[in-house]
Structure formats: C-alpha cells, structure tokens
C-alpha cells in the first residue's frame, strides 16, 4: 500500500499545470539559429538582386539590316548627317573609322575640324564587342561590364556595295548616316530618313559639312 500511495503522490505532483509565465524561454542557440537564418535570407536576396542587375541585359528591339558582313563594314566612313552632336554644330569634315583589333576588341575613332580652324582633332573609344544575332547587324559594345557601361550599335540599313549605311544607338535614339565618300545622293539620303521613321526615330538630324576648307 505504501508503494501505491507514493506513486500516486508522484503523479499528482508531476501532472500539475504549469504556473503562468513559467514557460521555458528560447535558448541562446535557438536565437543564433533564427538570426543566422535571417542573415542568410537577406544575403540571398542581395546576391540574386545583384545577379539580375549584372547579367540581365535586355536587347533593345529595333528592325535592322537582314544580313551584314561586319568585317566589310569596317574602315573609314564620312558622316553625312546625324543627331548625336546637335549641341556642337560648329564642326566639319567629320569622319569615323571602325577597326577590329582582335576577335573581341573594337576601336572607334572619330576625327573632325572646327569651322575656320585648319587643325583637326580626333578621339578614340575602345570596346569589347559581340554580335548578338546571326544578322551581324546588332552589336553590343562593352566599355566596362562591372560598371554597366554597355551600349549598342545597330546597323539599320546598308547598301549592297557597303558604300553607305544608317547606324543607330537604339537606347539613346541617336543616328548617323554614313558614306564612304564625302557626298551622298539625295535618293539614298531620303531613303535613310524614311527608314528612321520606320524604326521609330523622329529626332531631327543635321547634315555635316564635308567640304569646308
């Protein structure tokens, strides 16, 4: 009988409801796990966000020439008209050279003269480049991928002999009408202006004086 009573007393003591406010508190290890999970989650958000910002590079949509021999496009071009330098119209004899330095490097050098000045000046830009589709008319220009200095050069139209061309920066909506010679016939010039409207560029361009002394 004494053993049974002792058992009952023990059960009665152990089965008493907990006193309010006496619930066990989280241990330090549990707190550390929660904090670590929060930090890990935030880190993943930052990493994923950076990856999207760094790698996501949507291609600007614009109709371009169906097929371009990019190497044949290289060389010297005179700018017949354009809208890139509307804030600096006091120049003439503007000429650009496109040159592939190796398989992935492109040099673009532009020379011009101020009106009334017999001395010209030149400036060069160097890019990593890649042709983004089989037409070879859409060129991605990478100045610095880490700083997101990425631009595009689209060859919207070019004649079969590669004697004239219409090039566009689709993001900045600037264009240049180019010719291997210092002049361009009116019919071709007007065709390029019509092509600009077709691709949604309505900015007014100006003709470049290629005959200044």
GROMACS .gro file of C-alpha atoms in nm:
model
  213
    1UNK     CA    1   0.000   0.000   0.000
    2UNK     CA    2   0.284   0.238   0.080
    3UNK     CA    3   0.431   0.191  -0.265
    4UNK     CA    4   0.099   0.264  -0.435
    5UNK     CA    5   0.044   0.584  -0.236
    6UNK     CA    6   0.393   0.705  -0.318
    7UNK     CA    7   0.326   0.652  -0.687
    8UNK     CA    8   0.001   0.845  -0.673
    9UNK     CA    9   0.161   1.136  -0.493
   10UNK     CA   10   0.436   1.148  -0.751
   11UNK     CA   11   0.190   1.152  -1.037
   12UNK     CA   12  -0.017   1.423  -0.878
   13UNK     CA   13   0.288   1.645  -0.834
   14UNK     CA   14   0.417   1.591  -1.192
   15UNK     CA   15   0.078   1.643  -1.359
   16UNK     CA   16   0.012   1.983  -1.206
   17UNK     CA   17  -0.047   2.257  -1.467
   18UNK     CA   18   0.242   2.490  -1.524
   19UNK     CA   19   0.225   2.819  -1.344
   20UNK     CA   20   0.155   3.114  -1.580
   21UNK     CA   21   0.473   3.278  -1.700
   22UNK     CA   22   0.683   2.973  -1.629
   23UNK     CA   23   0.711   2.853  -1.995
   24UNK     CA   24   1.068   2.773  -2.098
   25UNK     CA   25   1.245   3.063  -2.278
   26UNK     CA   26   1.430   3.012  -2.612
   27UNK     CA   27   1.784   2.912  -2.559
   28UNK     CA   28   2.080   3.113  -2.693
   29UNK     CA   29   2.139   2.852  -2.961
   30UNK     CA   30   1.784   2.895  -3.089
   31UNK     CA   31   1.828   3.272  -3.107
   32UNK     CA   32   2.151   3.226  -3.301
   33UNK     CA   33   1.977   2.995  -3.547
   34UNK     CA   34   1.698   3.249  -3.606
   35UNK     CA   35   1.947   3.534  -3.658
   36UNK     CA   36   2.158   3.320  -3.891
   37UNK     CA   37   1.850   3.228  -4.095
   38UNK     CA   38   1.755   3.597  -4.132
   39UNK     CA   39   2.107   3.697  -4.236
   40UNK     CA   40   2.122   3.408  -4.486
   41UNK     CA   41   1.787   3.508  -4.636
   42UNK     CA   42   1.889   3.872  -4.674
   43UNK     CA   43   2.222   3.769  -4.827
   44UNK     CA   44   2.043   3.555  -5.085
   45UNK     CA   45   1.814   3.845  -5.174
   46UNK     CA   46   2.117   4.073  -5.224
   47UNK     CA   47   2.306   3.812  -5.429
   48UNK     CA   48   2.005   3.738  -5.652
   49UNK     CA   49   1.935   4.109  -5.698
   50UNK     CA   50   2.296   4.176  -5.797
   51UNK     CA   51   2.292   3.881  -6.036
   52UNK     CA   52   1.982   4.013  -6.210
   53UNK     CA   53   2.130   4.364  -6.230
   54UNK     CA   54   2.465   4.238  -6.360
   55UNK     CA   55   2.359   3.968  -6.604
   56UNK     CA   56   2.016   4.081  -6.722
   57UNK     CA   57   2.074   4.282  -7.034
   58UNK     CA   58   1.756   4.306  -7.242
   59UNK     CA   59   1.822   4.357  -7.610
   60UNK     CA   60   1.666   4.679  -7.744
   61UNK     CA   61   1.404   4.596  -8.003
   62UNK     CA   62   1.450   4.754  -8.344
   63UNK     CA   63   1.436   4.630  -8.701
   64UNK     CA   64   1.783   4.619  -8.856
   65UNK     CA   65   1.952   4.506  -9.176
   66UNK     CA   66   1.884   4.141  -9.254
   67UNK     CA   67   2.247   4.042  -9.304
   68UNK     CA   68   2.572   4.233  -9.259
   69UNK     CA   69   2.931   4.135  -9.326
   70UNK     CA   70   3.069   4.307  -9.018
   71UNK     CA   71   3.430   4.291  -9.131
   72UNK     CA   72   3.332   4.452  -9.460
   73UNK     CA   73   3.162   4.729  -9.264
   74UNK     CA   74   3.494   4.821  -9.103
   75UNK     CA   75   3.703   5.111  -9.229
   76UNK     CA   76   3.654   5.483  -9.283
   77UNK     CA   77   3.313   5.649  -9.309
   78UNK     CA   78   3.215   6.011  -9.355
   79UNK     CA   79   2.919   6.128  -9.151
   80UNK     CA   80   2.670   6.284  -9.391
   81UNK     CA   81   2.411   6.362  -9.124
   82UNK     CA   82   2.330   6.279  -8.766
   83UNK     CA   83   2.175   6.399  -8.443
   84UNK     CA   84   2.445   6.299  -8.193
   85UNK     CA   85   2.615   6.639  -8.185
   86UNK     CA   86   2.328   6.886  -8.214
   87UNK     CA   87   2.483   7.086  -7.930
   88UNK     CA   88   2.809   7.119  -8.125
   89UNK     CA   89   2.734   7.218  -8.482
   90UNK     CA   90   3.048   7.420  -8.538
   91UNK     CA   91   3.247   7.138  -8.694
   92UNK     CA   92   3.307   6.995  -9.037
   93UNK     CA   93   3.486   6.711  -9.217
   94UNK     CA   94   3.365   6.456  -8.963
   95UNK     CA   95   3.497   6.110  -9.034
   96UNK     CA   96   3.493   5.787  -8.834
   97UNK     CA   97   3.697   5.471  -8.851
   98UNK     CA   98   3.578   5.133  -8.725
   99UNK     CA   99   3.854   4.881  -8.668
  100UNK     CA  100   3.856   4.528  -8.524
  101UNK     CA  101   4.170   4.494  -8.315
  102UNK     CA  102   4.117   4.125  -8.247
  103UNK     CA  103   3.821   3.890  -8.225
  104UNK     CA  104   3.655   4.076  -7.937
  105UNK     CA  105   3.802   4.430  -7.941
  106UNK     CA  106   3.666   4.717  -8.147
  107UNK     CA  107   3.819   5.063  -8.188
  108UNK     CA  108   3.605   5.358  -8.297
  109UNK     CA  109   3.797   5.673  -8.390
  110UNK     CA  110   3.627   5.997  -8.490
  111UNK     CA  111   3.807   6.295  -8.644
  112UNK     CA  112   3.668   6.637  -8.724
  113UNK     CA  113   3.760   7.004  -8.760
  114UNK     CA  114   3.608   7.315  -8.616
  115UNK     CA  115   3.486   7.552  -8.882
  116UNK     CA  116   3.754   7.810  -8.957
  117UNK     CA  117   4.029   7.602  -8.798
  118UNK     CA  118   4.276   7.425  -9.022
  119UNK     CA  119   4.381   7.187  -8.744
  120UNK     CA  120   4.161   6.886  -8.680
  121UNK     CA  121   4.128   6.666  -8.375
  122UNK     CA  122   4.048   6.301  -8.315
  123UNK     CA  123   3.914   6.090  -8.032
  124UNK     CA  124   3.903   5.714  -7.990
  125UNK     CA  125   3.690   5.474  -7.792
  126UNK     CA  126   3.770   5.108  -7.733
  127UNK     CA  127   3.516   4.838  -7.662
  128UNK     CA  128   3.475   4.470  -7.616
  129UNK     CA  129   3.206   4.374  -7.862
  130UNK     CA  130   2.991   4.083  -7.966
  131UNK     CA  131   2.742   4.029  -8.244
  132UNK     CA  132   2.418   3.940  -8.072
  133UNK     CA  133   2.242   3.753  -8.353
  134UNK     CA  134   2.303   3.589  -8.689
  135UNK     CA  135   2.229   3.907  -8.885
  136UNK     CA  136   2.553   4.069  -8.754
  137UNK     CA  137   2.363   4.400  -8.760
  138UNK     CA  138   2.324   4.430  -8.383
  139UNK     CA  139   2.647   4.491  -8.197
  140UNK     CA  140   2.681   4.504  -7.819
  141UNK     CA  141   2.958   4.740  -7.710
  142UNK     CA  142   3.103   4.683  -7.365
  143UNK     CA  143   3.313   4.962  -7.217
  144UNK     CA  144   3.308   4.817  -6.865
  145UNK     CA  145   3.082   4.530  -6.768
  146UNK     CA  146   3.143   4.583  -6.397
  147UNK     CA  147   3.026   4.946  -6.423
  148UNK     CA  148   2.744   4.851  -6.659
  149UNK     CA  149   2.889   5.070  -6.934
  150UNK     CA  150   2.720   4.875  -7.210
  151UNK     CA  151   2.584   5.023  -7.531
  152UNK     CA  152   2.459   4.911  -7.869
  153UNK     CA  153   2.532   4.990  -8.231
  154UNK     CA  154   2.262   4.884  -8.474
  155UNK     CA  155   2.319   4.883  -8.849
  156UNK     CA  156   1.964   4.962  -8.956
  157UNK     CA  157   2.037   4.971  -9.329
  158UNK     CA  158   2.335   4.938  -9.559
  159UNK     CA  159   2.369   4.927  -9.935
  160UNK     CA  160   2.492   4.615 -10.113
  161UNK     CA  161   2.827   4.769 -10.204
  162UNK     CA  162   2.887   4.889  -9.847
  163UNK     CA  163   2.922   5.246  -9.969
  164UNK     CA  164   2.657   5.396  -9.740
  165UNK     CA  165   2.489   5.296  -9.415
  166UNK     CA  166   2.248   5.404  -9.146
  167UNK     CA  167   2.359   5.330  -8.791
  168UNK     CA  168   2.160   5.387  -8.471
  169UNK     CA  169   2.213   5.377  -8.097
  170UNK     CA  170   1.873   5.224  -8.004
  171UNK     CA  171   1.888   5.330  -7.640
  172UNK     CA  172   1.982   5.694  -7.692
  173UNK     CA  173   1.786   5.726  -8.018
  174UNK     CA  174   2.078   5.886  -8.198
  175UNK     CA  175   2.177   5.808  -8.553
  176UNK     CA  176   2.438   5.871  -8.819
  177UNK     CA  177   2.403   5.847  -9.195
  178UNK     CA  178   2.740   5.733  -9.327
  179UNK     CA  179   2.909   5.726  -9.665
  180UNK     CA  180   3.245   5.610  -9.789
  181UNK     CA  181   3.259   5.932  -9.993
  182UNK     CA  182   3.211   6.290  -9.878
  183UNK     CA  183   2.877   6.313 -10.055
  184UNK     CA  184   2.562   6.103 -10.075
  185UNK     CA  185   2.295   6.119 -10.343
  186UNK     CA  186   1.959   6.264 -10.243
  187UNK     CA  187   1.763   5.947 -10.317
  188UNK     CA  188   1.970   5.735 -10.078
  189UNK     CA  189   1.966   6.010  -9.818
  190UNK     CA  190   1.585   6.036  -9.826
  191UNK     CA  191   1.554   5.657  -9.811
  192UNK     CA  192   1.755   5.657  -9.488
  193UNK     CA  193   1.538   5.932  -9.341
  194UNK     CA  194   1.230   5.723  -9.423
  195UNK     CA  195   1.393   5.421  -9.263
  196UNK     CA  196   1.447   5.621  -8.944
  197UNK     CA  197   1.074   5.685  -8.919
  198UNK     CA  198   1.005   5.315  -8.972
  199UNK     CA  199   1.212   5.225  -8.666
  200UNK     CA  200   1.055   5.496  -8.452
  201UNK     CA  201   1.320   5.768  -8.455
  202UNK     CA  202   1.177   6.110  -8.525
  203UNK     CA  203   1.466   6.320  -8.394
  204UNK     CA  204   1.581   6.589  -8.632
  205UNK     CA  205   1.928   6.543  -8.774
  206UNK     CA  206   2.159   6.788  -8.940
  207UNK     CA  207   2.385   6.750  -9.239
  208UNK     CA  208   2.758   6.767  -9.178
  209UNK     CA  209   2.965   6.999  -9.394
  210UNK     CA  210   3.227   6.776  -9.558
  211UNK     CA  211   3.358   7.047  -9.789
  212UNK     CA  212   3.490   7.309  -9.550
  213UNK     CA  213   3.837   7.436  -9.631
   0.00000   0.00000   0.00000
